[in-house]
Amino acid sequence: MNKLFITFQALGFLLFLSFIHSQAAELKYTFVVQETNYTRLCGTKSLLTVNGLFPGPTITARRGDTVIVDVINRGNHNITIHWHGVKQPRYPWSDGPEFVTQCPIQPGGNFSQRVLLSDEEGTLWWHAHSDWSRATVYGLFVILPRLGTTYPFRQPDAEVPVLLGEWWRADIHTVMEDFLERGGDPAISDALTINGQPGDIYNCSASETTKIKVDQGKTYLLRMVNAGMNNLMFFGVTNHSLTVVGTDGAYTKPLISDYITIAPGQTMDLLLAANQPNNRYYMAAKLFNGQPASRFHNGTATAIVEYSSGNNTTPLILPSLPASNDSNASFNFTSKLRSLASAEHPIDVPLKIKRTLLYTLSINAIPCAANETCEAIRNTSRFAASINNITFDMPSTSILGAYYRGVNRGVYGDDFPDVPPLKFNYTQASGLNATLRLPEVGTEVTMLKHNETVELVFQGTNLVAGVDHPMHLHGHSFYVVGSGFGNYKRKRDSANYNLVDPPHMQTIAVPQNGWTAIRFQANNPGVWFMHCHFERHVSWGMGMVFIVRNGKASSARVLPPPPDMPPC
């Protein structure tokens, strides 16, 4: 009888899996990249958009679906599109980072990108992954639960997109080119934005301020992304608390807070309970920057939460957010995040580690060439950035294509170091030897065996300047098992790891002059970029590539490329 029961139980499970698979849909979208005029801050300029929209269109799918996006480039610049947080199992061809997994879509070209969803659920986003086009080419990617299932929290009465960004009066490509030519810091943005609008504190912006209508007693799911280019942000709503229920396409234990900290590239699912007196309230975002020596935009982007029966003439008050340089506030918020880790949404933290990596994250300086004018370090150098003292040199062809064809010579090497080649007091406040600032330049990758379990510790340094680094890994999610300030010490710090319910993320802000430990299983064969999500840092070279080898089974091998890969 027991055997018969087990047989029927197994059969029922297989039928359930078959049912789930049959629910998966194939959805189609068309993205036309084009120049469009937009007016902000009393001026009009042409900017790169998708379908004429800024921010771009929202993709909505369900867990496990496949999304086909036909990207047509009618703009004036090369473009690639990355589906941030989508793992793309065995199919890196559509991941999007320029010259890592593909060559760019040239003006007049097109590419049909196949986006394969797996276990992601919640809010993700998409953005350009070539030059600095993502300043205006971005949008939400909403992944709903499978049919027949629901959220692991109270069903919201409505969902609201909240996309944080930055705006430059100048053309963003001109900003980038000028920044790279000068060798110093880039021009800071002229405004922060919420859903593409600066808000009524900025000039010529009051009439277009984003307004969010709410009814008292209802609960709203804010789908948030920090699409900003170069800074973390603090965010809050006056007189309201926020409940974090998800990050980076994975659910969290509910975390109630008066403010949140969100890094570029990160997404969050937040519940806003409309439980205050009928009135109107500011929703606001401002930059966090723990480095006092660096310039940054100190304005505040605003939107307005309006209760439907409220007094819409009441003066507005900004929420009480931490000071712009409050590193402890930023760190404390992030350190409270926990995976939901429920029976319906289990986690699988690697406990037996096969590969241990320690990567230093540094701002570096390269001496100016003869007869060259540079703006960094007393006008004698240009800034660079590195991981383990290697400044990533982007090739002129696809690393993935070279790897797949077995012709890596002249494209990349596989000698990326597992540990820093230079050992020093990484977070020493001052007096570090200036020779440590000079990095090597190369296109080196780290090879990982299929299903290898990896622990990677990011260690910030104070070489030129200690800053936060929002590190993003393509093709995988990881568990953030530990973090702290100062130099990482394995014996001391690993004893305090959270291996029970660490947050499951794809982007994590490594604290200024501190460290963060992550764990993941290299179960997705392919070529995967890892980089800082500060645009200035990745432009300086703070990136590297993991190549996850094929497994033995045919189901553990990289799928063939599509026929319409953009040419180099």
XYZ file of C-alpha atoms in Angstrom:
568
model
C 0.000 0.000 0.000
C 2.845 2.363 0.891
C 4.595 1.643 -2.423
C 1.348 2.289 -4.297
C 0.870 5.567 -2.411
C 4.434 6.647 -3.189
C 3.934 5.752 -6.863
C 0.757 7.832 -7.067
C 2.500 10.622 -5.136
C 5.387 10.639 -7.628
C 2.954 10.533 -10.550
C 1.033 13.427 -9.054
C 4.242 15.434 -8.697
C 5.175 14.781 -12.326
C 1.704 15.834 -13.448
C 2.069 18.983 -11.324
C 5.413 19.787 -12.974
C 3.841 19.183 -16.371
C 1.000 21.548 -15.457
C 3.425 24.227 -14.308
C 5.449 23.884 -17.513
C 2.314 24.083 -19.635
C 1.478 27.396 -17.961
C 4.671 29.052 -19.221
C 3.929 31.495 -22.010
C 5.940 33.040 -24.818
C 5.415 36.789 -24.935
C 6.540 39.235 -27.607
C 7.580 42.873 -27.386
C 9.072 45.307 -29.887
C 11.647 47.865 -28.746
C 12.370 50.634 -31.244
C 15.429 52.590 -30.123
C 15.086 56.144 -31.389
C 15.961 59.760 -30.714
C 13.129 61.682 -29.046
C 12.868 65.257 -27.794
C 12.126 65.717 -24.086
C 11.873 68.882 -22.007
C 13.215 69.046 -18.459
C 14.685 71.841 -16.299
C 13.517 74.598 -18.674
C 15.257 73.098 -21.722
C 14.600 70.606 -24.511
C 17.073 68.054 -25.809
C 17.111 64.943 -27.964
C 17.726 61.714 -26.093
C 17.816 58.020 -26.852
C 14.564 56.269 -25.917
C 12.709 53.016 -26.488
C 9.418 53.467 -28.352
C 9.687 57.207 -27.715
C 9.181 56.722 -23.971
C 11.287 57.970 -21.062
C 11.440 55.899 -18.921
C 10.885 53.075 -21.366
C 8.027 50.554 -21.579
C 7.365 48.018 -18.833
C 7.686 44.318 -19.643
C 5.244 42.160 -17.685
C 5.555 38.368 -17.587
C 5.078 35.458 -15.207
C 7.631 33.256 -13.546
C 9.054 30.775 -16.059
C 7.823 32.591 -19.174
C 9.916 33.290 -22.260
C 9.945 36.849 -23.574
C 10.985 37.651 -27.144
C 12.042 41.279 -27.584
C 12.709 42.500 -31.106
C 15.184 45.361 -30.673
C 15.292 47.696 -33.685
C 17.945 50.423 -33.628
C 16.752 53.586 -35.342
C 18.953 55.778 -33.181
C 22.315 57.362 -33.912
C 24.410 55.191 -31.589
C 25.286 51.542 -31.159
C 23.080 49.865 -28.564
C 22.751 46.684 -26.523
C 19.993 45.813 -24.044
C 20.534 43.898 -20.785
C 17.762 42.207 -18.814
C 19.078 43.012 -15.361
C 18.615 40.144 -12.926
C 17.393 37.591 -15.470
C 19.685 34.570 -15.282
C 19.164 33.442 -18.896
C 19.857 29.745 -18.148
C 22.314 28.323 -20.714
C 21.533 31.222 -23.043
C 23.981 34.096 -22.514
C 23.540 35.217 -26.141
C 20.758 37.637 -25.165
C 22.292 38.867 -21.904
C 23.402 42.113 -23.500
C 26.731 43.515 -22.203
C 28.578 45.008 -25.149
C 31.615 42.972 -26.317
C 31.122 40.466 -23.502
C 28.201 38.466 -24.881
C 27.538 40.300 -28.139
C 28.657 43.028 -30.451
C 26.381 46.075 -30.421
C 23.302 46.554 -32.565
C 24.445 49.205 -35.000
C 22.184 52.025 -36.236
C 19.797 50.490 -38.748
C 20.294 47.006 -37.295
C 18.081 44.745 -35.227
C 18.345 41.753 -32.911
C 15.598 39.458 -31.635
C 16.538 38.810 -27.999
C 15.197 35.706 -26.289
C 14.792 36.327 -22.554
C 14.444 33.100 -20.557
C 12.873 33.454 -17.122
C 13.511 30.769 -14.505
C 13.129 31.288 -10.737
C 12.963 35.094 -10.776
C 9.832 36.602 -9.218
C 9.218 40.241 -8.385
C 10.675 43.448 -9.773
C 13.630 43.500 -12.155
C 14.510 45.943 -14.906
C 16.096 46.282 -18.328
C 18.585 48.872 -19.550
C 21.109 49.701 -22.241
C 24.503 48.088 -21.686
C 26.628 50.070 -24.131
C 28.430 53.382 -23.467
C 26.271 55.566 -21.149
C 22.979 55.115 -22.989
C 21.310 53.568 -19.960
C 20.887 57.108 -18.559
C 17.680 57.257 -20.625
C 17.237 53.729 -22.042
C 15.708 51.750 -19.187
C 12.421 50.396 -17.868
C 10.763 47.952 -15.478
C 10.638 44.180 -15.934
C 7.816 42.859 -13.743
C 7.691 39.109 -13.105
C 4.410 37.997 -11.563
C 3.868 34.710 -9.709
C 2.774 31.729 -11.778
C -0.947 31.385 -12.409
C -2.588 29.730 -9.445
C -0.084 31.194 -6.976
C 0.162 34.594 -5.365
C 2.451 36.886 -3.416
C 3.720 35.672 -0.026
C 2.362 38.875 1.504
C -0.951 40.711 1.549
C -2.342 41.178 -1.951
C -1.776 44.865 -2.763
C -4.687 46.985 -3.911
C -2.562 48.442 -6.705
C 1.003 48.446 -8.016
C 3.013 51.604 -8.647
C 6.267 51.935 -10.630
C 8.942 54.053 -8.935
C 12.028 54.447 -11.110
C 14.801 56.597 -9.668
C 17.180 58.176 -12.155
C 19.357 61.134 -13.091
C 19.090 63.874 -15.706
C 21.804 65.847 -17.484
C 21.055 68.997 -19.456
C 23.878 68.012 -21.805
C 23.759 65.058 -24.180
C 24.796 61.991 -22.180
C 27.186 60.777 -24.882
C 28.940 64.155 -24.787
C 29.160 63.878 -20.986
C 30.769 60.449 -21.327
C 33.208 61.427 -24.073
C 34.318 64.553 -22.197
C 34.769 62.550 -18.981
C 36.924 59.909 -20.685
C 39.005 62.509 -22.502
C 39.746 64.542 -19.366
C 40.551 61.560 -17.172
C 38.880 63.028 -14.090
C 35.421 62.674 -12.584
C 32.399 63.059 -14.876
C 30.144 66.093 -14.826
C 27.557 65.573 -12.110
C 23.906 65.257 -13.072
C 21.675 68.334 -13.043
C 18.732 66.604 -11.379
C 17.528 63.394 -9.831
C 14.270 61.995 -11.171
C 11.325 59.849 -10.103
C 9.657 58.223 -13.110
C 11.605 60.575 -15.355
C 10.500 63.774 -13.573
C 12.693 65.867 -11.239
C 9.795 67.083 -9.100
C 8.595 70.476 -7.965
C 11.723 71.556 -6.080
C 13.557 71.951 -9.399
C 12.954 74.838 -11.797
C 10.277 74.434 -14.493
C 9.242 71.063 -13.066
C 6.234 71.597 -10.777
C 3.489 70.982 -13.346
C 4.944 67.626 -14.433
C 5.743 66.272 -10.965
C 4.764 62.614 -10.644
C 1.537 62.267 -8.628
C 0.406 58.989 -7.092
C -3.276 58.793 -6.100
C -4.085 56.595 -3.089
C -7.182 55.713 -1.078
C -7.017 55.669 2.687
C -6.885 52.139 4.072
C -5.436 50.567 0.940
C -1.979 49.074 0.413
C 0.232 49.768 -2.597
C 3.134 47.751 -3.970
C 5.923 50.084 -5.070
C 8.083 48.472 -7.728
C 11.319 50.370 -7.360
C 14.583 50.475 -9.264
C 17.606 52.709 -8.874
C 18.392 53.449 -12.505
C 20.792 56.209 -11.484
C 24.256 56.252 -12.953
C 26.762 56.970 -10.226
C 25.325 57.040 -6.700
C 23.335 55.163 -4.112
C 20.115 56.849 -2.992
C 18.072 57.265 0.153
C 14.291 57.143 -0.370
C 11.253 57.699 1.827
C 7.673 58.984 2.051
C 6.772 61.683 4.566
C 5.014 60.289 7.677
C 4.830 56.786 6.170
C 6.865 53.675 6.808
C 7.803 51.270 4.030
C 7.827 47.481 4.199
C 10.464 45.758 2.072
C 9.123 42.420 0.763
C 11.528 41.739 -2.105
C 14.896 42.607 -3.616
C 16.372 41.770 -7.020
C 13.560 39.410 -8.014
C 13.493 37.393 -4.767
C 11.254 37.671 -1.716
C 12.455 38.869 1.676
C 11.155 38.689 5.193
C 9.112 41.864 5.739
C 11.382 44.711 6.837
C 9.687 47.880 8.095
C 11.730 51.069 7.781
C 11.253 54.837 7.552
C 13.772 54.973 4.700
C 15.526 52.667 2.302
C 18.966 52.668 0.723
C 19.093 51.465 -2.857
C 22.176 51.143 -5.058
C 22.332 51.602 -8.834
C 21.129 48.379 -10.416
C 19.160 47.220 -7.390
C 15.406 46.696 -7.363
C 13.042 46.511 -4.411
C 9.435 45.605 -3.764
C 7.969 47.909 -1.108
C 4.540 47.972 0.516
C 3.145 51.428 1.234
C 0.110 51.451 3.542
C -2.077 54.522 3.018
C -2.790 54.807 6.744
C -2.236 58.513 7.383
C -4.764 61.377 7.496
C -6.234 62.346 4.124
C -3.682 64.763 2.769
C -0.749 64.856 0.374
C 2.791 63.777 1.152
C 6.176 63.979 -0.505
C 7.883 60.886 -1.847
C 11.557 61.822 -2.109
C 14.970 60.529 -3.147
C 18.405 62.008 -2.561
C 21.921 60.751 -3.140
C 24.065 58.954 -0.600
C 27.787 59.563 -0.974
C 30.141 58.588 1.819
C 33.205 60.098 0.131
C 33.463 63.764 1.193
C 36.111 64.559 -1.417
C 33.936 63.654 -4.409
C 31.421 65.938 -6.064
C 27.811 64.818 -6.307
C 24.377 66.245 -6.949
C 22.855 67.351 -3.636
C 19.302 67.997 -4.835
C 16.176 66.013 -3.980
C 13.793 64.412 -6.470
C 10.155 64.455 -5.413
C 6.835 62.898 -6.293
C 3.543 63.491 -4.484
C 1.366 60.881 -2.793
C -2.175 62.303 -2.877
C -4.993 60.816 -0.808
C -8.172 60.815 -2.880
C -10.194 62.671 -0.232
C -7.384 64.869 0.981
C -6.662 68.574 1.066
C -4.497 69.077 -2.010
C -3.440 72.601 -1.038
C -1.677 71.669 2.208
C 2.038 72.632 2.173
C 4.294 69.656 1.550
C 7.089 68.575 3.894
C 10.074 66.469 2.843
C 10.566 63.119 4.590
C 13.321 62.892 7.181
C 16.079 61.034 5.339
C 19.601 60.294 6.600
C 22.364 62.779 5.869
C 23.926 62.388 2.427
C 27.179 61.077 3.935
C 25.633 58.775 6.570
C 27.471 55.524 5.828
C 26.084 53.851 8.937
C 22.486 54.498 7.873
C 23.168 52.965 4.472
C 24.971 49.945 5.913
C 22.452 49.356 8.701
C 19.506 49.236 6.311
C 21.156 46.772 3.946
C 22.405 44.557 6.774
C 18.819 43.993 7.996
C 17.633 42.354 4.755
C 16.802 38.641 5.041
C 15.558 36.069 2.551
C 11.992 34.887 3.067
C 13.301 31.296 3.231
C 9.842 29.717 3.488
C 8.565 26.313 2.393
C 7.037 27.900 -0.713
C 10.126 30.025 -1.396
C 13.107 27.998 -0.129
C 16.727 29.020 -0.415
C 19.822 26.928 -1.035
C 22.880 28.596 0.471
C 26.081 26.746 -0.527
C 27.593 25.314 2.651
C 30.525 23.343 1.211
C 32.676 25.733 -0.774
C 34.929 24.476 -3.576
C 36.386 27.809 -4.732
C 37.332 30.734 -2.513
C 38.028 34.129 -4.074
C 39.128 37.470 -2.631
C 38.733 40.458 -4.982
C 39.967 43.951 -4.127
C 37.990 46.882 -5.545
C 40.146 49.943 -6.117
C 40.152 53.378 -7.652
C 43.522 53.757 -9.367
C 45.570 56.381 -11.151
C 47.459 56.069 -14.434
C 50.095 58.711 -15.278
C 49.241 61.031 -18.134
C 50.870 60.321 -21.453
C 53.368 62.815 -22.832
C 51.695 66.034 -24.025
C 48.377 64.859 -22.522
C 46.278 66.969 -20.179
C 44.629 65.032 -17.349
C 42.492 66.177 -14.433
C 43.132 63.520 -11.778
C 45.527 63.875 -8.814
C 47.012 67.335 -9.308
C 46.495 67.120 -13.091
C 49.200 64.470 -13.470
C 47.081 61.342 -13.898
C 43.826 59.934 -15.176
C 41.554 57.840 -13.006
C 41.195 54.110 -13.521
C 39.527 51.341 -11.534
C 40.399 47.716 -10.992
C 39.482 44.367 -9.503
C 42.528 42.617 -8.024
C 44.665 45.349 -9.577
C 43.525 44.528 -13.133
C 41.771 47.242 -15.104
C 39.418 45.477 -17.495
C 40.221 46.232 -21.130
C 37.059 45.743 -23.162
C 37.828 43.828 -26.376
C 36.515 44.778 -29.811
C 34.711 41.484 -30.331
C 32.475 39.229 -28.247
C 34.166 37.188 -25.510
C 31.237 34.757 -25.601
C 31.594 34.263 -29.351
C 35.329 33.646 -29.015
C 34.814 31.159 -26.174
C 32.034 29.297 -27.974
C 34.173 28.948 -31.115
C 37.298 28.070 -29.127
C 39.337 30.977 -30.512
C 40.121 33.025 -27.421
C 43.659 33.943 -28.462
C 43.912 37.682 -28.897
C 40.502 38.209 -27.272
C 40.954 37.205 -23.621
C 43.220 35.328 -21.234
C 42.268 33.082 -18.337
C 44.763 34.256 -15.710
C 42.554 36.428 -13.523
C 43.957 36.015 -9.984
C 41.892 34.367 -7.241
C 43.481 36.630 -4.617
C 45.001 40.124 -4.761
C 48.477 40.089 -6.330
C 49.355 43.025 -4.075
C 48.774 42.666 -0.355
C 48.661 45.773 1.837
C 46.516 47.426 4.493
C 43.597 47.845 2.095
C 41.615 50.378 4.115
C 44.471 52.361 5.661
C 43.218 55.925 6.118
C 46.276 57.621 4.596
C 49.893 57.120 3.654
C 49.431 54.243 1.208
C 52.360 53.886 -1.197
C 51.552 55.752 -4.410
C 53.013 52.929 -6.522
C 50.084 50.741 -5.431
C 47.767 52.989 -7.425
C 49.074 51.823 -10.800
C 47.067 48.845 -12.109
C 47.739 46.349 -14.837
C 45.481 46.498 -17.884
C 44.117 43.340 -19.459
C 41.181 41.194 -20.543
C 41.450 38.300 -18.128
C 38.669 35.924 -17.082
C 38.110 33.455 -14.245
C 37.147 29.927 -15.299
C 34.652 28.110 -13.064
C 33.693 24.457 -13.222
C 30.042 23.666 -13.797
C 28.183 23.529 -10.452
C 31.270 24.699 -8.554
C 30.331 26.372 -5.264
C 31.989 29.753 -4.884
C 32.627 32.115 -2.006
C 33.708 35.551 -3.170
C 34.758 38.301 -0.773
C 34.791 41.827 -2.185
C 37.331 43.992 -0.360
C 37.162 47.743 -0.825
C 40.413 49.704 -0.744
C 41.403 53.279 -0.012
C 44.075 53.610 -2.698
C 42.926 56.837 -4.353
C 39.604 57.089 -2.545
C 37.454 54.664 -0.610
C 33.907 54.553 -1.971
C 30.945 52.186 -2.026
C 30.849 49.777 -4.977
C 27.511 48.287 -6.133
C 28.749 45.005 -7.612
C 26.496 43.222 -10.110
C 26.902 39.626 -11.309
C 25.272 38.555 -14.566
C 23.779 35.093 -15.032
C 23.495 34.224 -11.333
C 21.995 35.347 -8.066
C 24.112 35.153 -4.933
C 23.599 35.029 -1.194
C 25.044 37.935 0.793
C 26.391 36.052 3.814
C 28.413 38.788 5.490
C 29.564 42.390 5.355
C 31.531 44.842 7.460
C 33.908 47.787 7.591
C 37.695 47.561 7.495
C 39.821 44.676 6.237
C 38.230 41.245 5.928
C 39.727 38.612 8.238
C 38.544 35.122 7.385
C 38.889 33.493 10.794
C 37.105 36.334 12.558
C 34.483 37.303 9.995
C 33.419 33.956 8.538
C 32.363 32.866 12.029
C 29.637 35.518 11.885
C 28.224 34.617 8.452
C 24.468 34.361 8.062
C 23.960 30.959 6.429
C 20.317 30.638 7.517
C 18.430 33.368 5.646
C 20.875 35.673 3.812
C 19.342 37.918 1.133
C 19.348 36.540 -2.419
C 20.543 39.299 -4.748
C 22.352 40.108 -7.985
C 23.618 43.559 -6.999
C 25.116 44.455 -3.637
C 26.750 47.665 -2.433
C 30.138 46.875 -0.904
C 30.537 49.498 1.850
C 33.143 52.224 1.639
C 36.436 50.874 2.988
C 34.707 47.630 3.868
C 33.977 44.132 2.595
C 31.080 41.931 1.512
C 31.041 38.128 1.262
C 28.767 36.364 -1.222
C 28.168 32.710 -2.093
C 26.738 31.190 -5.253
C 26.738 28.007 -7.286
C 28.164 28.299 -10.793
C 25.299 26.328 -12.325
C 24.735 28.435 -15.435
C 27.199 27.633 -18.238
C 28.282 30.611 -20.278
C 30.151 33.900 -20.193
C 29.011 36.295 -17.471
C 30.125 39.851 -16.775
C 30.658 41.107 -13.221
C 31.173 44.811 -12.671
C 30.570 47.844 -10.521
C 27.231 49.466 -11.411
C 28.604 52.978 -11.005
C 28.925 53.948 -14.637
C 32.092 55.948 -14.064
C 33.762 52.965 -12.354
C 32.955 50.408 -15.048
C 34.121 52.954 -17.646
C 37.411 53.139 -15.736
C 37.715 49.343 -15.820
C 36.078 47.914 -12.683
C 34.827 44.738 -14.298
C 35.794 41.145 -15.016
C 34.295 38.021 -16.578
C 33.417 34.594 -15.235
C 33.270 31.727 -17.713
C 31.270 28.809 -16.349
C 32.268 25.649 -18.197
C 29.749 23.252 -19.690
C 28.597 20.314 -17.616
C 28.703 16.717 -18.817
C 25.010 16.384 -19.674
C 23.598 17.953 -22.818
C 21.166 19.847 -20.557
C 24.138 21.517 -18.851
C 25.713 23.035 -21.952
C 25.452 26.468 -23.530
C 22.703 26.532 -26.135
C 23.642 27.443 -29.730
C 23.613 31.114 -30.748
C 20.648 32.620 -32.604
C 21.048 33.262 -36.336
C 20.730 37.056 -36.064
C 23.561 37.860 -33.649
C 24.752 41.408 -34.422
C 27.997 41.461 -36.426
C 31.164 43.037 -35.080
